[in-house]
Amino acid sequence: MMEALLREMEDYAQENHVPIINEGARDAFCRIICEERPHRVLELGTAIGYSALLMAGMGAEDIEVVSLELNEARAAKAKEFIRRSPYRDRIHVLYGDAAELLGSLHGPFDFVFMDAAKGQYPRYFRQILPLLEKRAVVLADNVLFRGYVLSKEKPPRRFKTITKRLREYIGLVQNTPGFTTEILPEGDGLAVSRRMEHDG
Ligand code: SAM
Protein backbone atom coordinates (compact mmCIF):
# COMPACT_ATOMS: atom_id res chain seq x y z
CA MET A 1 0.00 0.00 0.00
CA MET A 2 2.79 2.41 0.96
CA GLU A 3 4.75 1.45 -2.15
CA ALA A 4 1.85 2.42 -4.41
CA LEU A 5 1.28 5.68 -2.54
CA LEU A 6 4.98 6.60 -2.72
CA ARG A 7 5.03 5.85 -6.48
CA GLU A 8 1.97 8.05 -6.93
CA MET A 9 3.71 10.84 -5.01
CA GLU A 10 6.85 10.51 -7.14
CA ASP A 11 4.72 10.83 -10.27
CA TYR A 12 2.83 13.79 -8.84
CA ALA A 13 6.11 15.52 -7.90
CA GLN A 14 7.51 15.00 -11.36
CA GLU A 15 4.40 16.17 -13.18
CA ASN A 16 3.99 19.23 -10.97
CA HIS A 17 7.67 20.14 -10.63
CA VAL A 18 7.72 19.65 -6.88
CA PRO A 19 11.23 18.99 -5.55
CA ILE A 20 11.36 15.84 -3.42
CA ILE A 21 14.42 14.06 -2.09
CA ASN A 22 16.68 13.52 -5.03
CA GLU A 23 16.97 9.93 -6.27
CA GLY A 24 20.74 10.02 -5.83
CA ALA A 25 20.43 10.89 -2.14
CA ARG A 26 17.45 8.62 -1.40
CA ASP A 27 19.44 5.47 -0.56
CA ALA A 28 21.76 7.32 1.80
CA PHE A 29 18.76 9.07 3.36
CA CYS A 30 16.93 5.77 3.92
CA ARG A 31 20.07 4.10 5.28
CA ILE A 32 20.54 6.87 7.85
CA ILE A 33 16.89 6.74 8.97
CA CYS A 34 17.03 2.93 9.27
CA GLU A 35 20.22 3.17 11.34
CA GLU A 36 18.94 5.92 13.62
CA ARG A 37 15.33 4.73 13.93
CA PRO A 38 14.27 8.12 15.32
CA HIS A 39 11.31 8.63 17.63
CA ARG A 40 10.67 12.35 17.29
CA VAL A 41 11.47 13.97 13.98
CA LEU A 42 11.41 17.59 12.94
CA GLU A 43 11.36 18.25 9.21
CA LEU A 44 11.91 21.67 7.65
CA GLY A 45 10.37 21.65 4.16
CA THR A 46 7.54 19.11 3.75
CA ALA A 47 6.76 19.70 0.06
CA ILE A 48 4.08 17.03 -0.53
CA GLY A 49 5.08 14.81 2.40
CA TYR A 50 7.24 12.30 0.54
CA SER A 51 10.27 12.31 2.84
CA ALA A 52 8.00 12.58 5.89
CA LEU A 53 6.28 9.34 4.86
CA LEU A 54 9.61 7.63 4.15
CA MET A 55 10.83 8.59 7.63
CA ALA A 56 7.58 7.50 9.30
CA GLY A 57 7.87 4.11 7.61
CA MET A 58 11.48 3.53 8.68
CA GLY A 59 11.70 5.16 12.10
CA ALA A 60 10.83 3.75 15.52
CA GLU A 61 7.38 2.25 16.06
CA ASP A 62 6.30 5.25 18.11
CA ILE A 63 7.65 7.78 15.60
CA GLU A 64 6.14 11.24 15.41
CA VAL A 65 7.04 13.69 12.66
CA VAL A 66 6.45 17.43 12.81
CA SER A 67 6.96 18.90 9.37
CA LEU A 68 6.95 22.58 8.36
CA GLU A 69 6.01 23.92 4.93
CA LEU A 70 5.71 27.49 3.65
CA ASN A 71 3.74 26.76 0.49
CA GLU A 72 0.05 26.44 1.35
CA ALA A 73 -0.93 24.32 -1.64
CA ARG A 74 1.94 21.89 -0.99
CA ALA A 75 1.11 21.66 2.71
CA ALA A 76 -2.51 20.85 1.76
CA LYS A 77 -1.41 18.23 -0.77
CA ALA A 78 0.94 16.70 1.81
CA LYS A 79 -1.92 16.39 4.29
CA GLU A 80 -4.04 14.75 1.60
CA PHE A 81 -1.39 12.14 0.81
CA ILE A 82 -0.59 11.53 4.48
CA ARG A 83 -4.29 10.97 5.29
CA ARG A 84 -4.21 8.05 2.87
CA SER A 85 -1.28 6.40 4.69
CA PRO A 86 -1.07 4.33 7.87
CA TYR A 87 0.88 7.24 9.44
CA ARG A 88 -1.93 9.80 9.35
CA ASP A 89 -1.84 10.25 13.14
CA ARG A 90 1.95 10.29 13.35
CA ILE A 91 2.81 13.08 10.91
CA HIS A 92 1.81 16.66 11.68
CA VAL A 93 2.21 19.17 8.87
CA LEU A 94 2.34 22.80 9.93
CA TYR A 95 1.88 25.50 7.34
CA GLY A 96 4.09 28.59 7.66
CA ASP A 97 7.62 29.91 7.55
CA ALA A 98 9.96 27.46 9.27
CA ALA A 99 11.97 30.23 10.95
CA GLU A 100 8.79 31.59 12.52
CA LEU A 101 7.20 28.25 13.41
CA LEU A 102 10.40 27.04 15.07
CA GLY A 103 9.93 29.63 17.80
CA SER A 104 6.67 28.00 18.89
CA LEU A 105 7.74 24.34 18.84
CA HIS A 106 8.51 22.21 21.84
CA GLY A 107 11.25 19.63 21.73
CA PRO A 108 13.00 17.47 22.26
CA PHE A 109 13.59 16.01 18.80
CA ASP A 110 16.10 13.24 18.19
CA PHE A 111 16.23 13.76 14.43
CA VAL A 112 15.98 16.82 12.20
CA PHE A 113 15.75 16.75 8.43
CA MET A 114 16.64 20.20 7.12
CA ASP A 115 15.30 20.62 3.60
CA ALA A 116 13.70 24.09 3.38
CA ALA A 117 15.30 27.42 2.35
CA LYS A 118 19.02 26.64 1.86
CA GLY A 119 20.06 30.21 2.56
CA GLN A 120 18.51 29.86 6.02
CA TYR A 121 20.34 26.73 7.15
CA PRO A 122 22.72 28.54 9.57
CA ARG A 123 19.74 30.32 11.13
CA TYR A 124 17.70 27.09 11.34
CA PHE A 125 20.60 25.29 13.01
CA ARG A 126 20.87 27.96 15.72
CA GLN A 127 17.10 27.81 16.22
CA ILE A 128 16.86 24.03 16.52
CA LEU A 129 19.78 23.64 18.96
CA PRO A 130 17.62 24.17 22.06
CA LEU A 131 15.03 21.70 20.69
CA LEU A 132 17.45 18.77 20.34
CA GLU A 133 17.84 15.68 22.50
CA LYS A 134 21.32 15.12 23.95
CA ARG A 135 21.73 12.41 21.34
CA ALA A 136 20.39 13.69 18.06
CA VAL A 137 21.10 13.76 14.36
CA VAL A 138 20.68 16.77 12.09
CA LEU A 139 20.59 15.80 8.45
CA ALA A 140 20.78 18.67 5.95
CA ASP A 141 20.10 18.15 2.26
CA ASN A 142 21.68 19.97 -0.71
CA VAL A 143 24.69 21.19 1.28
CA LEU A 144 27.06 20.83 -1.68
CA PHE A 145 24.65 22.71 -3.96
CA ARG A 146 25.55 21.64 -7.49
CA GLY A 147 29.19 21.31 -6.50
CA TYR A 148 29.68 25.05 -5.87
CA VAL A 149 30.09 24.79 -2.11
CA LEU A 150 33.41 22.91 -2.14
CA SER A 151 34.62 24.24 -5.47
CA LYS A 152 37.38 26.86 -5.72
CA GLU A 153 35.63 28.29 -8.78
CA LYS A 154 33.37 31.28 -8.19
CA PRO A 155 29.65 30.34 -8.36
CA PRO A 156 27.43 32.23 -10.82
CA ARG A 157 26.21 35.51 -9.30
CA ARG A 158 22.70 34.23 -8.66
CA PHE A 159 24.05 31.39 -6.50
CA LYS A 160 26.59 33.48 -4.57
CA THR A 161 24.52 33.95 -1.43
CA ILE A 162 23.27 30.36 -1.24
CA THR A 163 26.81 29.06 -1.71
CA LYS A 164 28.11 31.41 0.98
CA ARG A 165 25.38 30.41 3.44
CA LEU A 166 25.90 26.70 2.85
CA ARG A 167 29.65 27.13 3.45
CA GLU A 168 28.73 28.98 6.62
CA TYR A 169 26.43 26.09 7.60
CA ILE A 170 29.16 23.50 7.15
CA GLY A 171 31.59 25.63 9.19
CA LEU A 172 28.97 26.11 11.87
CA VAL A 173 28.14 22.42 12.36
CA GLN A 174 31.81 21.48 12.22
CA ASN A 175 32.65 23.99 14.93
CA THR A 176 29.71 23.49 17.26
CA PRO A 177 30.90 21.65 20.39
CA GLY A 178 29.38 18.20 20.87
CA PHE A 179 28.73 17.60 17.16
CA THR A 180 30.60 15.54 14.63
CA THR A 181 29.75 16.06 11.00
CA GLU A 182 30.13 13.91 7.96
CA ILE A 183 29.51 15.28 4.47
CA LEU A 184 28.17 12.68 2.05
CA PRO A 185 28.46 13.38 -1.68
CA GLU A 186 25.24 11.55 -2.63
CA GLY A 187 22.67 13.55 -4.57
CA ASP A 188 23.31 17.24 -3.98
CA GLY A 189 25.28 16.54 -0.80
CA LEU A 190 24.06 15.56 2.66
CA ALA A 191 25.52 16.83 5.94
CA VAL A 192 25.02 14.36 8.78
CA SER A 193 25.70 16.07 12.09
CA ARG A 194 25.59 13.83 15.15
CA ARG A 195 25.29 15.19 18.62
CA MET A 196 26.79 12.81 21.13
CA GLU A 197 25.55 12.46 24.67
CA HIS A 198 27.99 13.67 27.25
CA ASP A 199 27.80 14.24 30.97
CA GLY A 200 27.41 17.65 32.52
N1 SAM B 1 11.52 17.25 2.18
C1 SAM B 1 10.72 17.14 0.96
C2 SAM B 1 10.87 15.75 0.39
O1 SAM B 1 12.02 15.29 0.25
O2 SAM B 1 9.87 15.13 0.06
C3 SAM B 1 11.18 18.12 -0.08
C4 SAM B 1 11.24 19.54 0.38
S1 SAM B 1 11.56 20.68 -0.94
C5 SAM B 1 13.18 20.29 -1.42
C6 SAM B 1 11.74 22.18 -0.06
C7 SAM B 1 10.44 22.71 0.49
O3 SAM B 1 10.74 23.74 1.43
C8 SAM B 1 9.56 23.34 -0.58
O4 SAM B 1 8.32 22.70 -0.64
C9 SAM B 1 9.41 24.79 -0.13
O5 SAM B 1 8.12 25.33 -0.36
C10 SAM B 1 9.72 24.70 1.36
N2 SAM B 1 10.22 25.95 1.94
C11 SAM B 1 10.99 26.90 1.35
N3 SAM B 1 11.22 27.90 2.20
C12 SAM B 1 10.59 27.58 3.35
C13 SAM B 1 10.43 28.23 4.60
N4 SAM B 1 10.99 29.42 4.82
N5 SAM B 1 9.71 27.62 5.56
C14 SAM B 1 9.14 26.39 5.33
N6 SAM B 1 9.24 25.74 4.17
C15 SAM B 1 9.95 26.33 3.19
PDB file of C-alpha atoms and ligand atoms in Angstrom:
ATOM      1  CA  MET A   1       0.000   0.000   0.000  1.00  0.00           C
ATOM      2  CA  MET A   2       2.790   2.407   0.956  1.00  0.00           C
ATOM      3  CA  GLU A   3       4.749   1.449  -2.155  1.00  0.00           C
ATOM      4  CA  ALA A   4       1.852   2.420  -4.405  1.00  0.00           C
ATOM      5  CA  LEU A   5       1.282   5.677  -2.540  1.00  0.00           C
ATOM      6  CA  LEU A   6       4.977   6.600  -2.719  1.00  0.00           C
ATOM      7  CA  ARG A   7       5.032   5.852  -6.483  1.00  0.00           C
ATOM      8  CA  GLU A   8       1.966   8.046  -6.931  1.00  0.00           C
ATOM      9  CA  MET A   9       3.710  10.844  -5.012  1.00  0.00           C
ATOM     10  CA  GLU A  10       6.845  10.505  -7.139  1.00  0.00           C
ATOM     11  CA  ASP A  11       4.717  10.827 -10.275  1.00  0.00           C
ATOM     12  CA  TYR A  12       2.827  13.789  -8.836  1.00  0.00           C
ATOM     13  CA  ALA A  13       6.105  15.518  -7.902  1.00  0.00           C
ATOM     14  CA  GLN A  14       7.508  15.004 -11.363  1.00  0.00           C
ATOM     15  CA  GLU A  15       4.398  16.166 -13.177  1.00  0.00           C
ATOM     16  CA  ASN A  16       3.988  19.231 -10.971  1.00  0.00           C
ATOM     17  CA  HIS A  17       7.673  20.137 -10.628  1.00  0.00           C
ATOM     18  CA  VAL A  18       7.721  19.655  -6.875  1.00  0.00           C
ATOM     19  CA  PRO A  19      11.228  18.993  -5.546  1.00  0.00           C
ATOM     20  CA  ILE A  20      11.365  15.840  -3.421  1.00  0.00           C
ATOM     21  CA  ILE A  21      14.424  14.062  -2.088  1.00  0.00           C
ATOM     22  CA  ASN A  22      16.681  13.521  -5.027  1.00  0.00           C
ATOM     23  CA  GLU A  23      16.973   9.931  -6.271  1.00  0.00           C
ATOM     24  CA  GLY A  24      20.741  10.025  -5.830  1.00  0.00           C
ATOM     25  CA  ALA A  25      20.428  10.891  -2.144  1.00  0.00           C
ATOM     26  CA  ARG A  26      17.447   8.620  -1.395  1.00  0.00           C
ATOM     27  CA  ASP A  27      19.436   5.471  -0.564  1.00  0.00           C
ATOM     28  CA  ALA A  28      21.758   7.321   1.804  1.00  0.00           C
ATOM     29  CA  PHE A  29      18.757   9.073   3.361  1.00  0.00           C
ATOM     30  CA  CYS A  30      16.929   5.769   3.917  1.00  0.00           C
ATOM     31  CA  ARG A  31      20.069   4.096   5.279  1.00  0.00           C
ATOM     32  CA  ILE A  32      20.535   6.871   7.848  1.00  0.00           C
ATOM     33  CA  ILE A  33      16.887   6.739   8.967  1.00  0.00           C
ATOM     34  CA  CYS A  34      17.032   2.933   9.275  1.00  0.00           C
ATOM     35  CA  GLU A  35      20.218   3.169  11.340  1.00  0.00           C
ATOM     36  CA  GLU A  36      18.943   5.916  13.621  1.00  0.00           C
ATOM     37  CA  ARG A  37      15.327   4.731  13.934  1.00  0.00           C
ATOM     38  CA  PRO A  38      14.266   8.115  15.324  1.00  0.00           C
ATOM     39  CA  HIS A  39      11.314   8.633  17.629  1.00  0.00           C
ATOM     40  CA  ARG A  40      10.673  12.350  17.288  1.00  0.00           C
ATOM     41  CA  VAL A  41      11.474  13.966  13.980  1.00  0.00           C
ATOM     42  CA  LEU A  42      11.405  17.592  12.937  1.00  0.00           C
ATOM     43  CA  GLU A  43      11.360  18.252   9.213  1.00  0.00           C
ATOM     44  CA  LEU A  44      11.909  21.671   7.654  1.00  0.00           C
ATOM     45  CA  GLY A  45      10.366  21.646   4.163  1.00  0.00           C
ATOM     46  CA  THR A  46       7.538  19.109   3.753  1.00  0.00           C
ATOM     47  CA  ALA A  47       6.765  19.695   0.061  1.00  0.00           C
ATOM     48  CA  ILE A  48       4.079  17.027  -0.525  1.00  0.00           C
ATOM     49  CA  GLY A  49       5.084  14.810   2.398  1.00  0.00           C
ATOM     50  CA  TYR A  50       7.238  12.298   0.536  1.00  0.00           C
ATOM     51  CA  SER A  51      10.270  12.312   2.843  1.00  0.00           C
ATOM     52  CA  ALA A  52       7.997  12.585   5.891  1.00  0.00           C
ATOM     53  CA  LEU A  53       6.281   9.338   4.861  1.00  0.00           C
ATOM     54  CA  LEU A  54       9.606   7.634   4.153  1.00  0.00           C
ATOM     55  CA  MET A  55      10.826   8.593   7.631  1.00  0.00           C
ATOM     56  CA  ALA A  56       7.584   7.499   9.298  1.00  0.00           C
ATOM     57  CA  GLY A  57       7.874   4.108   7.611  1.00  0.00           C
ATOM     58  CA  MET A  58      11.481   3.530   8.676  1.00  0.00           C
ATOM     59  CA  GLY A  59      11.697   5.163  12.101  1.00  0.00           C
ATOM     60  CA  ALA A  60      10.828   3.749  15.515  1.00  0.00           C
ATOM     61  CA  GLU A  61       7.383   2.248  16.056  1.00  0.00           C
ATOM     62  CA  ASP A  62       6.302   5.245  18.113  1.00  0.00           C
ATOM     63  CA  ILE A  63       7.654   7.777  15.599  1.00  0.00           C
ATOM     64  CA  GLU A  64       6.144  11.237  15.413  1.00  0.00           C
ATOM     65  CA  VAL A  65       7.041  13.689  12.664  1.00  0.00           C
ATOM     66  CA  VAL A  66       6.452  17.429  12.814  1.00  0.00           C
ATOM     67  CA  SER A  67       6.960  18.904   9.365  1.00  0.00           C
ATOM     68  CA  LEU A  68       6.954  22.578   8.364  1.00  0.00           C
ATOM     69  CA  GLU A  69       6.010  23.920   4.931  1.00  0.00           C
ATOM     70  CA  LEU A  70       5.712  27.491   3.647  1.00  0.00           C
ATOM     71  CA  ASN A  71       3.735  26.763   0.490  1.00  0.00           C
ATOM     72  CA  GLU A  72       0.050  26.443   1.355  1.00  0.00           C
ATOM     73  CA  ALA A  73      -0.926  24.318  -1.644  1.00  0.00           C
ATOM     74  CA  ARG A  74       1.942  21.894  -0.991  1.00  0.00           C
ATOM     75  CA  ALA A  75       1.106  21.660   2.708  1.00  0.00           C
ATOM     76  CA  ALA A  76      -2.508  20.845   1.764  1.00  0.00           C
ATOM     77  CA  LYS A  77      -1.414  18.228  -0.766  1.00  0.00           C
ATOM     78  CA  ALA A  78       0.944  16.695   1.812  1.00  0.00           C
ATOM     79  CA  LYS A  79      -1.921  16.388   4.290  1.00  0.00           C
ATOM     80  CA  GLU A  80      -4.045  14.752   1.602  1.00  0.00           C
ATOM     81  CA  PHE A  81      -1.393  12.140   0.810  1.00  0.00           C
ATOM     82  CA  ILE A  82      -0.588  11.531   4.481  1.00  0.00           C
ATOM     83  CA  ARG A  83      -4.286  10.968   5.290  1.00  0.00           C
ATOM     84  CA  ARG A  84      -4.206   8.052   2.873  1.00  0.00           C
ATOM     85  CA  SER A  85      -1.275   6.405   4.688  1.00  0.00           C
ATOM     86  CA  PRO A  86      -1.065   4.331   7.867  1.00  0.00           C
ATOM     87  CA  TYR A  87       0.881   7.245   9.443  1.00  0.00           C
ATOM     88  CA  ARG A  88      -1.932   9.798   9.349  1.00  0.00           C
ATOM     89  CA  ASP A  89      -1.835  10.251  13.143  1.00  0.00           C
ATOM     90  CA  ARG A  90       1.945  10.294  13.352  1.00  0.00           C
ATOM     91  CA  ILE A  91       2.806  13.084  10.913  1.00  0.00           C
ATOM     92  CA  HIS A  92       1.806  16.659  11.683  1.00  0.00           C
ATOM     93  CA  VAL A  93       2.205  19.166   8.866  1.00  0.00           C
ATOM     94  CA  LEU A  94       2.339  22.799   9.932  1.00  0.00           C
ATOM     95  CA  TYR A  95       1.878  25.503   7.342  1.00  0.00           C
ATOM     96  CA  GLY A  96       4.093  28.591   7.665  1.00  0.00           C
ATOM     97  CA  ASP A  97       7.624  29.914   7.551  1.00  0.00           C
ATOM     98  CA  ALA A  98       9.959  27.461   9.268  1.00  0.00           C
ATOM     99  CA  ALA A  99      11.973  30.227  10.951  1.00  0.00           C
ATOM    100  CA  GLU A 100       8.789  31.587  12.523  1.00  0.00           C
ATOM    101  CA  LEU A 101       7.201  28.254  13.410  1.00  0.00           C
ATOM    102  CA  LEU A 102      10.399  27.039  15.068  1.00  0.00           C
ATOM    103  CA  GLY A 103       9.927  29.633  17.796  1.00  0.00           C
ATOM    104  CA  SER A 104       6.667  27.997  18.894  1.00  0.00           C
ATOM    105  CA  LEU A 105       7.743  24.335  18.841  1.00  0.00           C
ATOM    106  CA  HIS A 106       8.509  22.214  21.838  1.00  0.00           C
ATOM    107  CA  GLY A 107      11.246  19.626  21.729  1.00  0.00           C
ATOM    108  CA  PRO A 108      12.998  17.472  22.261  1.00  0.00           C
ATOM    109  CA  PHE A 109      13.590  16.010  18.804  1.00  0.00           C
ATOM    110  CA  ASP A 110      16.099  13.238  18.193  1.00  0.00           C
ATOM    111  CA  PHE A 111      16.235  13.759  14.427  1.00  0.00           C
ATOM    112  CA  VAL A 112      15.982  16.820  12.198  1.00  0.00           C
ATOM    113  CA  PHE A 113      15.745  16.750   8.427  1.00  0.00           C
ATOM    114  CA  MET A 114      16.643  20.196   7.121  1.00  0.00           C
ATOM    115  CA  ASP A 115      15.305  20.620   3.605  1.00  0.00           C
ATOM    116  CA  ALA A 116      13.701  24.095   3.381  1.00  0.00           C
ATOM    117  CA  ALA A 117      15.301  27.418   2.355  1.00  0.00           C
ATOM    118  CA  LYS A 118      19.016  26.636   1.861  1.00  0.00           C
ATOM    119  CA  GLY A 119      20.061  30.214   2.556  1.00  0.00           C
ATOM    120  CA  GLN A 120      18.510  29.862   6.020  1.00  0.00           C
ATOM    121  CA  TYR A 121      20.344  26.730   7.152  1.00  0.00           C
ATOM    122  CA  PRO A 122      22.717  28.537   9.568  1.00  0.00           C
ATOM    123  CA  ARG A 123      19.742  30.316  11.130  1.00  0.00           C
ATOM    124  CA  TYR A 124      17.699  27.092  11.345  1.00  0.00           C
ATOM    125  CA  PHE A 125      20.599  25.290  13.012  1.00  0.00           C
ATOM    126  CA  ARG A 126      20.867  27.955  15.723  1.00  0.00           C
ATOM    127  CA  GLN A 127      17.103  27.809  16.222  1.00  0.00           C
ATOM    128  CA  ILE A 128      16.861  24.027  16.524  1.00  0.00           C
ATOM    129  CA  LEU A 129      19.775  23.639  18.959  1.00  0.00           C
ATOM    130  CA  PRO A 130      17.618  24.171  22.064  1.00  0.00           C
ATOM    131  CA  LEU A 131      15.033  21.697  20.689  1.00  0.00           C
ATOM    132  CA  LEU A 132      17.448  18.773  20.340  1.00  0.00           C
ATOM    133  CA  GLU A 133      17.844  15.683  22.498  1.00  0.00           C
ATOM    134  CA  LYS A 134      21.321  15.125  23.948  1.00  0.00           C
ATOM    135  CA  ARG A 135      21.729  12.409  21.335  1.00  0.00           C
ATOM    136  CA  ALA A 136      20.392  13.695  18.060  1.00  0.00           C
ATOM    137  CA  VAL A 137      21.099  13.762  14.361  1.00  0.00           C
ATOM    138  CA  VAL A 138      20.680  16.767  12.090  1.00  0.00           C
ATOM    139  CA  LEU A 139      20.586  15.802   8.445  1.00  0.00           C
ATOM    140  CA  ALA A 140      20.782  18.666   5.954  1.00  0.00           C
ATOM    141  CA  ASP A 141      20.102  18.147   2.257  1.00  0.00           C
ATOM    142  CA  ASN A 142      21.682  19.965  -0.706  1.00  0.00           C
ATOM    143  CA  VAL A 143      24.686  21.186   1.283  1.00  0.00           C
ATOM    144  CA  LEU A 144      27.056  20.832  -1.684  1.00  0.00           C
ATOM    145  CA  PHE A 145      24.653  22.713  -3.961  1.00  0.00           C
ATOM    146  CA  ARG A 146      25.551  21.640  -7.493  1.00  0.00           C
ATOM    147  CA  GLY A 147      29.193  21.307  -6.496  1.00  0.00           C
ATOM    148  CA  TYR A 148      29.678  25.049  -5.873  1.00  0.00           C
ATOM    149  CA  VAL A 149      30.088  24.786  -2.107  1.00  0.00           C
ATOM    150  CA  LEU A 150      33.409  22.908  -2.137  1.00  0.00           C
ATOM    151  CA  SER A 151      34.624  24.243  -5.475  1.00  0.00           C
ATOM    152  CA  LYS A 152      37.376  26.856  -5.718  1.00  0.00           C
ATOM    153  CA  GLU A 153      35.628  28.293  -8.782  1.00  0.00           C
ATOM    154  CA  LYS A 154      33.365  31.278  -8.191  1.00  0.00           C
ATOM    155  CA  PRO A 155      29.654  30.342  -8.364  1.00  0.00           C
ATOM    156  CA  PRO A 156      27.435  32.232 -10.815  1.00  0.00           C
ATOM    157  CA  ARG A 157      26.212  35.513  -9.301  1.00  0.00           C
ATOM    158  CA  ARG A 158      22.699  34.232  -8.662  1.00  0.00           C
ATOM    159  CA  PHE A 159      24.046  31.390  -6.499  1.00  0.00           C
ATOM    160  CA  LYS A 160      26.586  33.477  -4.571  1.00  0.00           C
ATOM    161  CA  THR A 161      24.519  33.954  -1.429  1.00  0.00           C
ATOM    162  CA  ILE A 162      23.266  30.360  -1.237  1.00  0.00           C
ATOM    163  CA  THR A 163      26.815  29.060  -1.705  1.00  0.00           C
ATOM    164  CA  LYS A 164      28.113  31.414   0.980  1.00  0.00           C
ATOM    165  CA  ARG A 165      25.385  30.408   3.439  1.00  0.00           C
ATOM    166  CA  LEU A 166      25.896  26.703   2.851  1.00  0.00           C
ATOM    167  CA  ARG A 167      29.649  27.127   3.454  1.00  0.00           C
ATOM    168  CA  GLU A 168      28.734  28.983   6.616  1.00  0.00           C
ATOM    169  CA  TYR A 169      26.429  26.090   7.599  1.00  0.00           C
ATOM    170  CA  ILE A 170      29.162  23.500   7.149  1.00  0.00           C
ATOM    171  CA  GLY A 171      31.594  25.625   9.185  1.00  0.00           C
ATOM    172  CA  LEU A 172      28.969  26.106  11.873  1.00  0.00           C
ATOM    173  CA  VAL A 173      28.138  22.422  12.359  1.00  0.00           C
ATOM    174  CA  GLN A 174      31.812  21.480  12.221  1.00  0.00           C
ATOM    175  CA  ASN A 175      32.652  23.993  14.926  1.00  0.00           C
ATOM    176  CA  THR A 176      29.709  23.489  17.263  1.00  0.00           C
ATOM    177  CA  PRO A 177      30.900  21.654  20.394  1.00  0.00           C
ATOM    178  CA  GLY A 178      29.381  18.204  20.870  1.00  0.00           C
ATOM    179  CA  PHE A 179      28.734  17.595  17.162  1.00  0.00           C
ATOM    180  CA  THR A 180      30.602  15.535  14.627  1.00  0.00           C
ATOM    181  CA  THR A 181      29.749  16.061  11.001  1.00  0.00           C
ATOM    182  CA  GLU A 182      30.130  13.907   7.964  1.00  0.00           C
ATOM    183  CA  ILE A 183      29.510  15.279   4.470  1.00  0.00           C
ATOM    184  CA  LEU A 184      28.166  12.684   2.051  1.00  0.00           C
ATOM    185  CA  PRO A 185      28.464  13.381  -1.679  1.00  0.00           C
ATOM    186  CA  GLU A 186      25.243  11.550  -2.629  1.00  0.00           C
ATOM    187  CA  GLY A 187      22.672  13.545  -4.571  1.00  0.00           C
ATOM    188  CA  ASP A 188      23.311  17.237  -3.981  1.00  0.00           C
ATOM    189  CA  GLY A 189      25.277  16.539  -0.798  1.00  0.00           C
ATOM    190  CA  LEU A 190      24.057  15.561   2.663  1.00  0.00           C
ATOM    191  CA  ALA A 191      25.524  16.827   5.936  1.00  0.00           C
ATOM    192  CA  VAL A 192      25.020  14.361   8.779  1.00  0.00           C
ATOM    193  CA  SER A 193      25.701  16.072  12.092  1.00  0.00           C
ATOM    194  CA  ARG A 194      25.588  13.829  15.154  1.00  0.00           C
ATOM    195  CA  ARG A 195      25.291  15.193  18.620  1.00  0.00           C
ATOM    196  CA  MET A 196      26.792  12.810  21.131  1.00  0.00           C
ATOM    197  CA  GLU A 197      25.553  12.458  24.670  1.00  0.00           C
ATOM    198  CA  HIS A 198      27.993  13.673  27.249  1.00  0.00           C
ATOM    199  CA  ASP A 199      27.797  14.237  30.970  1.00  0.00           C
ATOM    200  CA  GLY A 200      27.405  17.651  32.516  1.00  0.00           C
TER     201      GLY A 200
HETATM  202  N1  SAM B   1      11.516  17.253   2.175  1.00  0.00           N
HETATM  203  C1  SAM B   1      10.724  17.141   0.959  1.00  0.00           C
HETATM  204  C2  SAM B   1      10.869  15.748   0.394  1.00  0.00           C
HETATM  205  O1  SAM B   1      12.018  15.289   0.246  1.00  0.00           O
HETATM  206  O2  SAM B   1       9.865  15.128   0.055  1.00  0.00           O
HETATM  207  C3  SAM B   1      11.175  18.125  -0.082  1.00  0.00           C
HETATM  208  C4  SAM B   1      11.238  19.544   0.376  1.00  0.00           C
HETATM  209  S1  SAM B   1      11.555  20.681  -0.943  1.00  0.00           S
HETATM  210  C5  SAM B   1      13.179  20.294  -1.424  1.00  0.00           C
HETATM  211  C6  SAM B   1      11.744  22.180  -0.055  1.00  0.00           C
HETATM  212  C7  SAM B   1      10.442  22.714   0.493  1.00  0.00           C
HETATM  213  O3  SAM B   1      10.738  23.742   1.434  1.00  0.00           O
HETATM  214  C8  SAM B   1       9.564  23.344  -0.577  1.00  0.00           C
HETATM  215  O4  SAM B   1       8.319  22.698  -0.641  1.00  0.00           O
HETATM  216  C9  SAM B   1       9.413  24.793  -0.134  1.00  0.00           C
HETATM  217  O5  SAM B   1       8.120  25.333  -0.363  1.00  0.00           O
HETATM  218  C10 SAM B   1       9.720  24.699   1.358  1.00  0.00           C
HETATM  219  N2  SAM B   1      10.218  25.948   1.942  1.00  0.00           N
HETATM  220  C11 SAM B   1      10.992  26.895   1.351  1.00  0.00           C
HETATM  221  N3  SAM B   1      11.224  27.902   2.199  1.00  0.00           N
HETATM  222  C12 SAM B   1      10.588  27.581   3.352  1.00  0.00           C
HETATM  223  C13 SAM B   1      10.434  28.226   4.601  1.00  0.00           C
HETATM  224  N4  SAM B   1      10.989  29.423   4.819  1.00  0.00           N
HETATM  225  N5  SAM B   1       9.715  27.617   5.556  1.00  0.00           N
HETATM  226  C14 SAM B   1       9.138  26.394   5.335  1.00  0.00           C
HETATM  227  N6  SAM B   1       9.241  25.743   4.171  1.00  0.00           N
HETATM  228  C15 SAM B   1       9.951  26.332   3.187  1.00  0.00           C
END
